[in-house]
Protein backbone atom coordinates (compact mmCIF):
# COMPACT_ATOMS: atom_id res chain seq x y z
CA UNK A 1 0.00 0.00 0.00
CA UNK A 2 2.92 2.33 0.69
CA UNK A 3 3.94 2.32 -2.98
CA UNK A 4 0.44 3.45 -3.99
CA UNK A 5 0.45 6.22 -1.37
CA UNK A 6 3.84 7.41 -2.62
CA UNK A 7 2.47 7.87 -6.14
CA UNK A 8 -0.43 9.96 -4.84
CA UNK A 9 1.98 12.10 -2.78
CA UNK A 10 4.27 12.62 -5.77
CA UNK A 11 1.34 13.79 -7.90
CA UNK A 12 0.29 16.34 -5.28
CA UNK A 13 3.90 17.51 -4.80
CA UNK A 14 4.19 18.05 -8.56
CA UNK A 15 1.14 20.31 -8.55
CA UNK A 16 2.51 22.32 -5.63
CA UNK A 17 5.92 22.71 -7.29
CA UNK A 18 4.26 24.22 -10.37
CA UNK A 19 2.08 26.51 -8.28
CA UNK A 20 -0.92 24.67 -9.66
CA UNK A 21 -2.25 23.16 -6.42
CA UNK A 22 -5.76 24.40 -5.72
CA UNK A 23 -6.66 25.66 -2.26
CA UNK A 24 -10.29 25.69 -1.19
CA UNK A 25 -11.31 28.68 0.92
CA UNK A 26 -13.81 28.21 3.75
CA UNK A 27 -16.45 30.83 2.93
CA UNK A 28 -19.86 31.42 4.47
CA UNK A 29 -21.90 34.01 2.62
CA UNK A 30 -24.09 36.34 4.66
CA UNK A 31 -27.77 36.28 3.72
CA UNK A 32 -29.01 39.75 2.82
CA UNK A 33 -25.52 41.26 2.59
CA UNK A 34 -24.30 39.95 -0.79
CA UNK A 35 -21.40 40.07 -1.77
CA UNK A 36 -20.15 40.01 1.84
CA UNK A 37 -19.05 36.74 3.44
CA UNK A 38 -17.28 35.26 6.45
CA UNK A 39 -13.89 33.70 5.69
CA UNK A 40 -12.45 31.16 8.12
CA UNK A 41 -8.69 30.77 7.52
CA UNK A 42 -8.58 28.21 10.34
CA UNK A 43 -10.90 26.58 12.84
CA UNK A 44 -10.57 29.28 15.47
CA UNK A 45 -10.52 32.51 13.47
CA UNK A 46 -12.70 34.34 10.98
CA UNK A 47 -12.87 37.63 9.09
CA UNK A 48 -15.47 39.42 7.00
CA UNK A 49 -14.50 39.81 3.35
CA UNK A 50 -15.92 40.85 -0.02
CA UNK A 51 -16.27 38.20 -2.72
CA UNK A 52 -15.14 39.30 -6.20
CA UNK A 53 -15.11 35.95 -8.00
CA UNK A 54 -18.61 34.53 -7.57
CA UNK A 55 -20.64 33.05 -10.42
CA UNK A 56 -23.82 33.94 -8.51
CA UNK A 57 -23.74 36.91 -10.86
CA UNK A 58 -26.97 38.60 -9.77
CA UNK A 59 -27.16 37.42 -6.16
CA UNK A 60 -30.31 35.42 -6.89
CA UNK A 61 -29.30 32.72 -4.41
CA UNK A 62 -30.26 35.21 -1.70
CA UNK A 63 -33.45 36.57 -3.23
CA UNK A 64 -36.20 36.19 -0.60
CA UNK A 65 -38.79 34.91 -3.10
CA UNK A 66 -36.39 32.24 -4.35
CA UNK A 67 -35.61 31.15 -0.81
CA UNK A 68 -39.31 31.09 0.03
CA UNK A 69 -40.08 28.90 -3.01
CA UNK A 70 -37.44 26.42 -1.91
CA UNK A 71 -38.42 26.24 1.76
CA UNK A 72 -42.17 26.06 1.15
CA UNK A 73 -41.74 23.27 -1.40
CA UNK A 74 -39.40 21.32 0.88
CA UNK A 75 -41.90 21.61 3.71
CA UNK A 76 -44.66 20.42 1.38
CA UNK A 77 -43.04 17.45 -0.41
CA UNK A 78 -39.73 16.78 1.38
CA UNK A 79 -36.18 16.97 0.06
CA UNK A 80 -35.18 14.24 -2.40
CA UNK A 81 -36.93 13.31 -5.64
CA UNK A 82 -37.17 9.67 -4.57
CA UNK A 83 -35.67 8.00 -7.60
CA UNK A 84 -34.59 8.47 -11.20
CA UNK A 85 -37.01 10.25 -13.52
CA UNK A 86 -38.42 7.00 -14.85
CA UNK A 87 -38.64 5.39 -11.39
CA UNK A 88 -40.86 7.67 -9.30
CA UNK A 89 -38.53 10.68 -9.61
CA UNK A 90 -40.56 12.88 -11.97
CA UNK A 91 -42.65 15.49 -10.20
CA UNK A 92 -44.78 18.39 -11.31
CA UNK A 93 -41.94 20.69 -10.19
CA UNK A 94 -39.58 19.12 -12.76
CA UNK A 95 -42.14 19.44 -15.54
CA UNK A 96 -43.00 23.04 -14.72
CA UNK A 97 -39.34 24.01 -14.65
CA UNK A 98 -38.72 22.36 -18.01
CA UNK A 99 -41.67 24.26 -19.47
CA UNK A 100 -40.23 27.50 -18.03
CA UNK A 101 -36.85 26.82 -19.61
CA UNK A 102 -38.29 25.91 -23.00
CA UNK A 103 -40.23 29.17 -22.95
CA UNK A 104 -37.12 31.12 -21.95
CA UNK A 105 -35.27 29.92 -25.05
CA UNK A 106 -38.20 29.83 -27.47
CA UNK A 107 -37.91 26.05 -27.88
CA UNK A 108 -40.48 23.26 -27.84
CA UNK A 109 -38.93 21.34 -24.96
CA UNK A 110 -36.21 21.31 -22.32
CA UNK A 111 -34.54 18.59 -20.27
CA UNK A 112 -33.13 18.95 -16.73
CA UNK A 113 -29.83 17.53 -15.51
CA UNK A 114 -28.03 17.64 -12.17
CA UNK A 115 -25.49 20.10 -13.61
CA UNK A 116 -24.65 21.88 -16.85
CA UNK A 117 -21.49 19.74 -16.98
CA UNK A 118 -23.58 16.57 -17.01
CA UNK A 119 -25.97 18.15 -19.53
CA UNK A 120 -23.11 18.90 -21.96
CA UNK A 121 -21.41 15.57 -21.46
CA UNK A 122 -24.60 13.55 -21.86
CA UNK A 123 -26.10 15.51 -24.74
CA UNK A 124 -22.94 15.52 -26.88
CA UNK A 125 -22.16 11.88 -26.14
CA UNK A 126 -25.72 10.90 -27.02
CA UNK A 127 -25.68 12.93 -30.25
CA UNK A 128 -22.63 10.91 -31.24
CA UNK A 129 -24.53 7.68 -30.64
CA UNK A 130 -27.50 8.91 -32.68
CA UNK A 131 -25.22 10.10 -35.52
CA UNK A 132 -22.20 7.74 -35.34
CA UNK A 133 -20.76 9.12 -38.60
CA UNK A 134 -21.02 12.76 -37.55
CA UNK A 135 -18.16 15.21 -37.10
CA UNK A 136 -18.03 17.36 -33.96
CA UNK A 137 -16.46 20.70 -34.93
CA UNK A 138 -15.43 22.32 -31.66
CA UNK A 139 -14.00 25.69 -30.61
CA UNK A 140 -10.52 25.22 -29.16
CA UNK A 141 -11.50 26.97 -25.91
CA UNK A 142 -14.67 25.05 -25.18
CA UNK A 143 -15.42 24.03 -21.61
CA UNK A 144 -14.11 20.73 -20.22
CA UNK A 145 -17.66 19.34 -20.10
CA UNK A 146 -18.04 19.81 -23.86
CA UNK A 147 -14.63 18.26 -24.52
CA UNK A 148 -15.63 15.35 -22.29
CA UNK A 149 -18.91 14.82 -24.15
CA UNK A 150 -17.23 14.95 -27.55
CA UNK A 151 -14.59 12.44 -26.44
CA UNK A 152 -17.27 10.11 -25.08
CA UNK A 153 -19.22 10.35 -28.34
CA UNK A 154 -16.34 8.54 -30.11
CA UNK A 155 -17.11 10.45 -33.28
CA UNK A 156 -14.59 12.33 -35.39
CA UNK A 157 -13.50 15.59 -33.78
CA UNK A 158 -12.20 18.71 -35.53
CA UNK A 159 -10.99 21.79 -33.65
CA UNK A 160 -11.25 25.35 -34.98
CA UNK A 161 -9.35 28.37 -33.70
CA UNK A 162 -11.13 30.30 -30.98
CA UNK A 163 -14.05 32.33 -32.36
CA UNK A 164 -12.52 32.12 -35.85
CA UNK A 165 -15.33 31.85 -38.42
CA UNK A 166 -12.90 31.67 -41.35
CA UNK A 167 -11.09 28.68 -39.88
CA UNK A 168 -14.42 27.05 -39.06
CA UNK A 169 -15.48 27.43 -42.69
CA UNK A 170 -12.22 25.86 -43.90
CA UNK A 171 -12.99 22.80 -41.80
CA UNK A 172 -16.65 22.62 -42.87
CA UNK A 173 -15.63 22.86 -46.53
CA UNK A 174 -13.49 19.74 -46.11
CA UNK A 175 -16.41 17.64 -44.84
CA UNK A 176 -18.95 16.20 -47.32
CA UNK A 177 -22.18 18.20 -47.32
CA UNK A 178 -24.33 15.16 -46.63
CA UNK A 179 -22.24 14.00 -43.65
CA UNK A 180 -23.76 14.94 -40.23
CA UNK A 181 -21.91 17.82 -38.54
CA UNK A 182 -22.34 19.62 -35.23
CA UNK A 183 -20.71 23.00 -34.52
CA UNK A 184 -20.03 23.14 -30.77
CA UNK A 185 -19.27 26.47 -29.10
CA UNK A 186 -20.06 28.82 -26.21
CA UNK A 187 -21.57 32.30 -26.18
CA UNK A 188 -19.65 33.94 -23.31
CA UNK A 189 -16.34 32.23 -22.57
CA UNK A 190 -16.04 32.05 -18.82
CA UNK A 191 -12.35 32.86 -18.38
CA UNK A 192 -11.58 35.06 -21.40
CA UNK A 193 -14.86 36.96 -21.14
CA UNK A 194 -15.15 37.21 -24.92
CA UNK A 195 -18.28 36.41 -26.96
CA UNK A 196 -18.65 34.11 -29.96
CA UNK A 197 -19.77 35.44 -33.37
CA UNK A 198 -22.98 33.44 -33.15
CA UNK A 199 -24.60 34.86 -36.30
CA UNK A 200 -21.57 33.99 -38.42
CA UNK A 201 -21.52 30.45 -37.02
CA UNK A 202 -25.23 30.06 -37.76
CA UNK A 203 -24.67 31.24 -41.34
CA UNK A 204 -21.98 28.59 -41.77
CA UNK A 205 -24.19 25.91 -40.22
CA UNK A 206 -26.93 26.65 -42.74
CA UNK A 207 -24.48 26.84 -45.63
CA UNK A 208 -22.79 23.53 -44.82
CA UNK A 209 -25.75 21.55 -43.45
CA UNK A 210 -24.62 21.44 -39.81
CA UNK A 211 -26.40 21.49 -36.46
CA UNK A 212 -25.39 24.04 -33.82
CA UNK A 213 -24.79 23.31 -30.13
CA UNK A 214 -24.47 26.46 -28.01
CA UNK A 215 -23.41 26.63 -24.37
CA UNK A 216 -25.00 29.73 -22.78
CA UNK A 217 -23.96 28.90 -19.21
CA UNK A 218 -22.33 32.28 -18.52
CA UNK A 219 -25.02 34.24 -20.36
CA UNK A 220 -28.44 32.92 -19.29
CA UNK A 221 -30.19 35.34 -16.97
CA UNK A 222 -27.72 38.08 -17.90
CA UNK A 223 -28.29 38.89 -21.59
CA UNK A 224 -31.39 39.30 -23.74
CA UNK A 225 -34.71 40.99 -23.06
CA UNK A 226 -35.80 38.12 -20.79
CA UNK A 227 -32.42 36.67 -19.82
CA UNK A 228 -32.35 34.01 -22.53
CA UNK A 229 -28.67 34.67 -23.22
CA UNK A 230 -26.60 36.20 -26.00
CA UNK A 231 -28.56 34.30 -28.65
CA UNK A 232 -31.73 36.00 -27.43
CA UNK A 233 -30.02 39.40 -27.29
CA UNK A 234 -28.91 38.98 -30.91
CA UNK A 235 -32.23 37.54 -32.14
CA UNK A 236 -30.68 34.16 -32.95
CA UNK A 237 -32.29 31.59 -30.64
CA UNK A 238 -34.41 30.17 -33.46
CA UNK A 239 -31.25 29.42 -35.46
CA UNK A 240 -29.60 27.35 -32.71
CA UNK A 241 -30.33 23.62 -32.72
CA UNK A 242 -29.56 22.91 -29.05
CA UNK A 243 -28.95 25.39 -26.22
CA UNK A 244 -27.23 24.36 -23.00
CA UNK A 245 -27.62 26.40 -19.83
CA UNK A 246 -27.18 26.32 -16.07
CA UNK A 247 -29.33 27.08 -13.06
CA UNK A 248 -26.25 27.52 -10.85
CA UNK A 249 -24.91 30.91 -11.94
CA UNK A 250 -27.17 33.87 -12.75
CA UNK A 251 -30.23 31.95 -11.51
CA UNK A 252 -28.46 31.27 -8.21
CA UNK A 253 -29.56 27.66 -7.61
CA UNK A 254 -28.07 24.38 -8.99
CA UNK A 255 -28.55 22.16 -12.02
CA UNK A 256 -28.25 22.27 -15.81
CA UNK A 257 -30.41 21.74 -18.87
CA UNK A 258 -30.69 21.66 -22.63
CA UNK A 259 -33.46 23.19 -24.74
CA UNK A 260 -34.35 22.20 -28.30
CA UNK A 261 -37.13 20.86 -30.53
CA UNK A 262 -39.27 18.17 -28.93
CA UNK A 263 -37.91 15.25 -30.98
CA UNK A 264 -34.29 16.11 -30.13
CA UNK A 265 -35.10 16.34 -26.42
CA UNK A 266 -37.05 13.09 -26.54
CA UNK A 267 -34.10 11.29 -28.15
CA UNK A 268 -31.60 12.53 -25.57
CA UNK A 269 -34.09 11.75 -22.78
CA UNK A 270 -34.48 8.22 -24.14
CA UNK A 271 -30.83 7.43 -24.99
CA UNK A 272 -28.75 9.62 -22.66
CA UNK A 273 -27.21 7.51 -19.90
CA UNK A 274 -26.26 10.59 -17.86
CA UNK A 275 -29.97 11.38 -17.65
CA UNK A 276 -31.52 7.91 -17.45
CA UNK A 277 -29.40 6.59 -14.58
CA UNK A 278 -29.17 9.69 -12.37
CA UNK A 279 -31.47 10.79 -9.56
CA UNK A 280 -32.84 14.22 -10.57
CA UNK A 281 -32.77 17.57 -8.83
CA UNK A 282 -34.82 17.79 -5.62
CA UNK A 283 -38.31 19.25 -6.22
CA UNK A 284 -37.56 22.19 -3.90
CA UNK A 285 -34.55 23.11 -6.03
CA UNK A 286 -36.75 23.01 -9.13
CA UNK A 287 -39.28 25.32 -7.49
CA UNK A 288 -36.54 27.77 -6.49
CA UNK A 289 -35.03 27.73 -9.98
CA UNK A 290 -38.40 28.31 -11.62
CA UNK A 291 -39.07 31.27 -9.35
CA UNK A 292 -35.64 32.74 -10.12
CA UNK A 293 -36.20 32.40 -13.88
CA UNK A 294 -39.62 34.02 -13.61
CA UNK A 295 -38.15 36.96 -11.71
CA UNK A 296 -35.27 37.46 -14.13
CA UNK A 297 -37.51 37.31 -17.20
CA UNK A 298 -38.69 40.81 -16.26
CA UNK A 299 -35.56 42.10 -14.47
CA UNK A 300 -34.19 44.37 -17.20
CA UNK A 301 -33.06 47.02 -14.70
CA UNK A 302 -31.05 44.43 -12.74
CA UNK A 303 -29.33 43.25 -15.92
CA UNK A 304 -28.59 46.84 -16.91
CA UNK A 305 -27.13 47.54 -13.46
CA UNK A 306 -24.96 44.44 -13.77
CA UNK A 307 -23.49 45.63 -17.07
CA UNK A 308 -22.94 49.14 -15.68
CA UNK A 309 -21.05 47.74 -12.68
CA UNK A 310 -18.78 45.72 -14.95
CA UNK A 311 -18.00 48.75 -17.11
CA UNK A 312 -17.39 50.91 -14.04
CA UNK A 313 -14.89 48.41 -12.65
CA UNK A 314 -13.04 48.30 -15.97
CA UNK A 315 -12.79 52.09 -15.95
CA UNK A 316 -11.47 52.14 -12.39
CA UNK A 317 -8.84 49.50 -13.18
CA UNK A 318 -7.72 51.45 -16.24
CA UNK A 319 -7.55 54.70 -14.27
CA UNK A 320 -5.29 52.96 -11.73
CA UNK A 321 -3.02 51.66 -14.49
CA UNK A 322 -3.88 48.02 -13.83
CA UNK A 323 -3.86 45.91 -16.97
CA UNK A 324 -6.93 43.76 -17.60
CA UNK A 325 -8.36 41.93 -20.60
CA UNK A 326 -10.76 44.25 -22.43
CA UNK A 327 -13.80 42.01 -22.77
CA UNK A 328 -17.28 42.73 -24.17
CA UNK A 329 -18.88 40.86 -21.26
CA UNK A 330 -19.31 41.09 -17.49
CA UNK A 331 -16.16 39.03 -16.86
CA UNK A 332 -13.01 41.05 -16.07
CA UNK A 333 -9.78 38.98 -16.12
CA UNK A 334 -6.63 40.52 -14.65
CA UNK A 335 -3.96 38.35 -16.27
CA UNK A 336 -0.92 37.61 -14.06
CA UNK A 337 0.71 34.97 -16.24
CA UNK A 338 2.39 32.85 -13.57
CA UNK A 339 0.66 30.36 -11.24
CA UNK A 340 2.78 30.94 -8.12
CA UNK A 341 2.62 34.70 -8.48
CA UNK A 342 -1.12 34.57 -9.10
CA UNK A 343 -1.65 32.54 -5.93
CA UNK A 344 0.56 34.89 -3.91
CA UNK A 345 -1.32 37.99 -5.05
CA UNK A 346 -4.66 36.31 -4.33
CA UNK A 347 -3.51 35.36 -0.83
CA UNK A 348 -2.28 38.90 -0.16
CA UNK A 349 -5.60 40.38 -1.29
CA UNK A 350 -7.56 38.04 0.95
CA UNK A 351 -5.53 38.11 4.14
CA UNK A 352 -4.29 41.69 4.08
CA UNK A 353 -7.24 43.49 2.47
CA UNK A 354 -10.31 41.27 2.86
CA UNK A 355 -10.70 40.93 -0.92
CA UNK A 356 -11.43 37.46 -2.27
CA UNK A 357 -10.38 36.93 -5.89
CA UNK A 358 -9.54 33.28 -6.46
CA UNK A 359 -6.52 32.57 -8.72
CA UNK A 360 -7.41 30.82 -11.98
CA UNK A 361 -4.78 28.41 -13.24
CA UNK A 362 -4.23 25.41 -15.53
CA UNK A 363 -6.23 23.49 -16.74
CA UNK A 364 -9.01 26.09 -16.40
CA UNK A 365 -6.81 28.45 -18.43
CA UNK A 366 -3.72 27.61 -20.53
CA UNK A 367 -0.27 27.83 -18.95
CA UNK A 368 0.90 31.43 -18.97
CA UNK A 369 -2.63 32.87 -18.79
CA UNK A 370 -3.14 32.56 -15.04
CA UNK A 371 -5.41 35.35 -13.86
CA UNK A 372 -7.62 36.86 -11.21
CA UNK A 373 -11.10 36.60 -12.70
CA UNK A 374 -13.22 39.44 -11.36
CA UNK A 375 -17.01 39.26 -11.60
CA UNK A 376 -18.66 42.46 -10.34
CA UNK A 377 -22.32 42.10 -9.39
CA UNK A 378 -25.13 44.68 -9.29
CA UNK A 379 -24.51 44.88 -5.54
CA UNK A 380 -20.82 45.84 -5.50
CA UNK A 381 -20.65 49.50 -4.52
CA UNK A 382 -18.27 52.17 -5.82
CA UNK A 383 -16.55 52.12 -2.42
CA UNK A 384 -16.00 48.35 -2.64
CA UNK A 385 -14.65 48.78 -6.16
CA UNK A 386 -12.25 51.50 -5.03
CA UNK A 387 -11.06 49.25 -2.19
CA UNK A 388 -10.52 46.36 -4.63
CA UNK A 389 -8.55 48.49 -7.09
CA UNK A 390 -6.43 50.10 -4.37
CA UNK A 391 -5.75 46.72 -2.74
CA UNK A 392 -4.83 45.13 -6.06
CA UNK A 393 -2.45 47.96 -6.91
CA UNK A 394 -0.80 47.61 -3.49
CA UNK A 395 -0.47 43.84 -3.82
CA UNK A 396 1.07 44.18 -7.26
CA UNK A 397 3.56 46.79 -6.10
CA UNK A 398 4.44 45.27 -2.72
CA UNK A 399 8.23 44.87 -2.67
CA UNK A 400 7.91 42.76 0.49
CA UNK A 401 6.99 39.93 -1.90
CA UNK A 402 10.38 40.05 -3.63
CA UNK A 403 11.50 36.63 -2.36
CA UNK A 404 8.21 35.03 -3.37
CA UNK A 405 8.49 36.58 -6.81
CA UNK A 406 11.99 35.23 -7.30
CA UNK A 407 10.79 31.78 -6.25
CA UNK A 408 8.24 32.15 -9.06
CA UNK A 409 11.15 33.03 -11.40
CA UNK A 410 9.81 36.54 -11.93
CA UNK A 411 11.91 39.58 -11.11
CA UNK A 412 10.03 42.25 -9.10
CA UNK A 413 10.57 44.72 -11.92
CA UNK A 414 8.59 42.46 -14.26
CA UNK A 415 5.58 42.81 -12.01
CA UNK A 416 5.61 46.60 -12.38
CA UNK A 417 5.29 46.11 -16.14
CA UNK A 418 1.86 44.60 -15.56
CA UNK A 419 0.78 48.02 -14.37
CA UNK A 420 2.44 49.83 -17.26
CA UNK A 421 0.83 47.58 -19.91
CA UNK A 422 -2.66 49.11 -19.59
PDB file of C-alpha atoms in Angstrom, residues 66-200:
ATOM      1  CA  UNK A  66     -36.386  32.245  -4.350  1.00  0.00           C
ATOM      2  CA  UNK A  67     -35.607  31.146  -0.807  1.00  0.00           C
ATOM      3  CA  UNK A  68     -39.312  31.093   0.031  1.00  0.00           C
ATOM      4  CA  UNK A  69     -40.081  28.902  -3.014  1.00  0.00           C
ATOM      5  CA  UNK A  70     -37.435  26.418  -1.907  1.00  0.00           C
ATOM      6  CA  UNK A  71     -38.421  26.243   1.760  1.00  0.00           C
ATOM      7  CA  UNK A  72     -42.167  26.064   1.147  1.00  0.00           C
ATOM      8  CA  UNK A  73     -41.737  23.275  -1.401  1.00  0.00           C
ATOM      9  CA  UNK A  74     -39.402  21.320   0.876  1.00  0.00           C
ATOM     10  CA  UNK A  75     -41.903  21.610   3.706  1.00  0.00           C
ATOM     11  CA  UNK A  76     -44.658  20.415   1.378  1.00  0.00           C
ATOM     12  CA  UNK A  77     -43.039  17.445  -0.411  1.00  0.00           C
ATOM     13  CA  UNK A  78     -39.735  16.779   1.378  1.00  0.00           C
ATOM     14  CA  UNK A  79     -36.175  16.975   0.063  1.00  0.00           C
ATOM     15  CA  UNK A  80     -35.183  14.239  -2.395  1.00  0.00           C
ATOM     16  CA  UNK A  81     -36.934  13.310  -5.636  1.00  0.00           C
ATOM     17  CA  UNK A  82     -37.174   9.673  -4.566  1.00  0.00           C
ATOM     18  CA  UNK A  83     -35.671   8.001  -7.601  1.00  0.00           C
ATOM     19  CA  UNK A  84     -34.594   8.466 -11.203  1.00  0.00           C
ATOM     20  CA  UNK A  85     -37.006  10.254 -13.516  1.00  0.00           C
ATOM     21  CA  UNK A  86     -38.424   6.999 -14.854  1.00  0.00           C
ATOM     22  CA  UNK A  87     -38.637   5.387 -11.392  1.00  0.00           C
ATOM     23  CA  UNK A  88     -40.858   7.673  -9.301  1.00  0.00           C
ATOM     24  CA  UNK A  89     -38.527  10.682  -9.608  1.00  0.00           C
ATOM     25  CA  UNK A  90     -40.562  12.881 -11.974  1.00  0.00           C
ATOM     26  CA  UNK A  91     -42.651  15.494 -10.197  1.00  0.00           C
ATOM     27  CA  UNK A  92     -44.778  18.391 -11.306  1.00  0.00           C
ATOM     28  CA  UNK A  93     -41.942  20.691 -10.194  1.00  0.00           C
ATOM     29  CA  UNK A  94     -39.583  19.122 -12.759  1.00  0.00           C
ATOM     30  CA  UNK A  95     -42.142  19.436 -15.538  1.00  0.00           C
ATOM     31  CA  UNK A  96     -42.997  23.044 -14.715  1.00  0.00           C
ATOM     32  CA  UNK A  97     -39.336  24.010 -14.648  1.00  0.00           C
ATOM     33  CA  UNK A  98     -38.716  22.356 -18.015  1.00  0.00           C
ATOM     34  CA  UNK A  99     -41.665  24.258 -19.472  1.00  0.00           C
ATOM     35  CA  UNK A 100     -40.234  27.504 -18.035  1.00  0.00           C
ATOM     36  CA  UNK A 101     -36.846  26.817 -19.607  1.00  0.00           C
ATOM     37  CA  UNK A 102     -38.294  25.906 -23.003  1.00  0.00           C
ATOM     38  CA  UNK A 103     -40.232  29.172 -22.950  1.00  0.00           C
ATOM     39  CA  UNK A 104     -37.117  31.122 -21.947  1.00  0.00           C
ATOM     40  CA  UNK A 105     -35.271  29.922 -25.048  1.00  0.00           C
ATOM     41  CA  UNK A 106     -38.196  29.825 -27.466  1.00  0.00           C
ATOM     42  CA  UNK A 107     -37.907  26.046 -27.876  1.00  0.00           C
ATOM     43  CA  UNK A 108     -40.485  23.263 -27.841  1.00  0.00           C
ATOM     44  CA  UNK A 109     -38.929  21.341 -24.957  1.00  0.00           C
ATOM     45  CA  UNK A 110     -36.206  21.310 -22.323  1.00  0.00           C
ATOM     46  CA  UNK A 111     -34.538  18.593 -20.267  1.00  0.00           C
ATOM     47  CA  UNK A 112     -33.133  18.947 -16.733  1.00  0.00           C
ATOM     48  CA  UNK A 113     -29.831  17.529 -15.510  1.00  0.00           C
ATOM     49  CA  UNK A 114     -28.032  17.639 -12.174  1.00  0.00           C
ATOM     50  CA  UNK A 115     -25.487  20.097 -13.609  1.00  0.00           C
ATOM     51  CA  UNK A 116     -24.651  21.876 -16.851  1.00  0.00           C
ATOM     52  CA  UNK A 117     -21.492  19.740 -16.984  1.00  0.00           C
ATOM     53  CA  UNK A 118     -23.581  16.566 -17.014  1.00  0.00           C
ATOM     54  CA  UNK A 119     -25.968  18.152 -19.530  1.00  0.00           C
ATOM     55  CA  UNK A 120     -23.113  18.904 -21.958  1.00  0.00           C
ATOM     56  CA  UNK A 121     -21.409  15.572 -21.456  1.00  0.00           C
ATOM     57  CA  UNK A 122     -24.600  13.552 -21.855  1.00  0.00           C
ATOM     58  CA  UNK A 123     -26.100  15.515 -24.742  1.00  0.00           C
ATOM     59  CA  UNK A 124     -22.942  15.518 -26.879  1.00  0.00           C
ATOM     60  CA  UNK A 125     -22.161  11.881 -26.142  1.00  0.00           C
ATOM     61  CA  UNK A 126     -25.721  10.898 -27.021  1.00  0.00           C
ATOM     62  CA  UNK A 127     -25.684  12.925 -30.246  1.00  0.00           C
ATOM     63  CA  UNK A 128     -22.628  10.909 -31.243  1.00  0.00           C
ATOM     64  CA  UNK A 129     -24.527   7.676 -30.641  1.00  0.00           C
ATOM     65  CA  UNK A 130     -27.496   8.912 -32.679  1.00  0.00           C
ATOM     66  CA  UNK A 131     -25.224  10.101 -35.524  1.00  0.00           C
ATOM     67  CA  UNK A 132     -22.204   7.743 -35.345  1.00  0.00           C
ATOM     68  CA  UNK A 133     -20.764   9.121 -38.596  1.00  0.00           C
ATOM     69  CA  UNK A 134     -21.019  12.761 -37.548  1.00  0.00           C
ATOM     70  CA  UNK A 135     -18.155  15.207 -37.096  1.00  0.00           C
ATOM     71  CA  UNK A 136     -18.030  17.362 -33.965  1.00  0.00           C
ATOM     72  CA  UNK A 137     -16.458  20.696 -34.926  1.00  0.00           C
ATOM     73  CA  UNK A 138     -15.434  22.324 -31.664  1.00  0.00           C
ATOM     74  CA  UNK A 139     -13.998  25.693 -30.611  1.00  0.00           C
ATOM     75  CA  UNK A 140     -10.522  25.219 -29.157  1.00  0.00           C
ATOM     76  CA  UNK A 141     -11.496  26.972 -25.913  1.00  0.00           C
ATOM     77  CA  UNK A 142     -14.672  25.050 -25.185  1.00  0.00           C
ATOM     78  CA  UNK A 143     -15.416  24.027 -21.611  1.00  0.00           C
ATOM     79  CA  UNK A 144     -14.107  20.733 -20.219  1.00  0.00           C
ATOM     80  CA  UNK A 145     -17.655  19.343 -20.104  1.00  0.00           C
ATOM     81  CA  UNK A 146     -18.036  19.812 -23.863  1.00  0.00           C
ATOM     82  CA  UNK A 147     -14.629  18.262 -24.524  1.00  0.00           C
ATOM     83  CA  UNK A 148     -15.634  15.347 -22.292  1.00  0.00           C
ATOM     84  CA  UNK A 149     -18.911  14.816 -24.145  1.00  0.00           C
ATOM     85  CA  UNK A 150     -17.231  14.947 -27.548  1.00  0.00           C
ATOM     86  CA  UNK A 151     -14.595  12.437 -26.445  1.00  0.00           C
ATOM     87  CA  UNK A 152     -17.273  10.106 -25.078  1.00  0.00           C
ATOM     88  CA  UNK A 153     -19.221  10.354 -28.338  1.00  0.00           C
ATOM     89  CA  UNK A 154     -16.341   8.543 -30.111  1.00  0.00           C
ATOM     90  CA  UNK A 155     -17.106  10.451 -33.283  1.00  0.00           C
ATOM     91  CA  UNK A 156     -14.589  12.325 -35.394  1.00  0.00           C
ATOM     92  CA  UNK A 157     -13.503  15.591 -33.782  1.00  0.00           C
ATOM     93  CA  UNK A 158     -12.196  18.712 -35.527  1.00  0.00           C
ATOM     94  CA  UNK A 159     -10.986  21.793 -33.650  1.00  0.00           C
ATOM     95  CA  UNK A 160     -11.255  25.346 -34.975  1.00  0.00           C
ATOM     96  CA  UNK A 161      -9.351  28.369 -33.701  1.00  0.00           C
ATOM     97  CA  UNK A 162     -11.128  30.304 -30.978  1.00  0.00           C
ATOM     98  CA  UNK A 163     -14.054  32.332 -32.357  1.00  0.00           C
ATOM     99  CA  UNK A 164     -12.521  32.115 -35.849  1.00  0.00           C
ATOM    100  CA  UNK A 165     -15.332  31.854 -38.421  1.00  0.00           C
ATOM    101  CA  UNK A 166     -12.899  31.666 -41.348  1.00  0.00           C
ATOM    102  CA  UNK A 167     -11.087  28.676 -39.883  1.00  0.00           C
ATOM    103  CA  UNK A 168     -14.418  27.051 -39.058  1.00  0.00           C
ATOM    104  CA  UNK A 169     -15.483  27.431 -42.687  1.00  0.00           C
ATOM    105  CA  UNK A 170     -12.225  25.863 -43.899  1.00  0.00           C
ATOM    106  CA  UNK A 171     -12.990  22.804 -41.796  1.00  0.00           C
ATOM    107  CA  UNK A 172     -16.645  22.617 -42.873  1.00  0.00           C
ATOM    108  CA  UNK A 173     -15.628  22.860 -46.532  1.00  0.00           C
ATOM    109  CA  UNK A 174     -13.487  19.742 -46.115  1.00  0.00           C
ATOM    110  CA  UNK A 175     -16.413  17.638 -44.844  1.00  0.00           C
ATOM    111  CA  UNK A 176     -18.950  16.203 -47.321  1.00  0.00           C
ATOM    112  CA  UNK A 177     -22.178  18.205 -47.322  1.00  0.00           C
ATOM    113  CA  UNK A 178     -24.333  15.160 -46.634  1.00  0.00           C
ATOM    114  CA  UNK A 179     -22.241  14.003 -43.650  1.00  0.00           C
ATOM    115  CA  UNK A 180     -23.755  14.936 -40.230  1.00  0.00           C
ATOM    116  CA  UNK A 181     -21.914  17.816 -38.543  1.00  0.00           C
ATOM    117  CA  UNK A 182     -22.336  19.625 -35.225  1.00  0.00           C
ATOM    118  CA  UNK A 183     -20.714  22.997 -34.523  1.00  0.00           C
ATOM    119  CA  UNK A 184     -20.031  23.137 -30.771  1.00  0.00           C
ATOM    120  CA  UNK A 185     -19.272  26.472 -29.100  1.00  0.00           C
ATOM    121  CA  UNK A 186     -20.061  28.824 -26.207  1.00  0.00           C
ATOM    122  CA  UNK A 187     -21.572  32.301 -26.176  1.00  0.00           C
ATOM    123  CA  UNK A 188     -19.653  33.943 -23.307  1.00  0.00           C
ATOM    124  CA  UNK A 189     -16.339  32.234 -22.566  1.00  0.00           C
ATOM    125  CA  UNK A 190     -16.044  32.051 -18.820  1.00  0.00           C
ATOM    126  CA  UNK A 191     -12.352  32.855 -18.377  1.00  0.00           C
ATOM    127  CA  UNK A 192     -11.578  35.057 -21.398  1.00  0.00           C
ATOM    128  CA  UNK A 193     -14.860  36.958 -21.142  1.00  0.00           C
ATOM    129  CA  UNK A 194     -15.155  37.208 -24.919  1.00  0.00           C
ATOM    130  CA  UNK A 195     -18.276  36.413 -26.960  1.00  0.00           C
ATOM    131  CA  UNK A 196     -18.649  34.113 -29.960  1.00  0.00           C
ATOM    132  CA  UNK A 197     -19.774  35.441 -33.373  1.00  0.00           C
ATOM    133  CA  UNK A 198     -22.981  33.436 -33.155  1.00  0.00           C
ATOM    134  CA  UNK A 199     -24.603  34.859 -36.298  1.00  0.00           C
ATOM    135  CA  UNK A 200     -21.569  33.989 -38.421  1.00  0.00           C
TER     136      UNK A 200
END
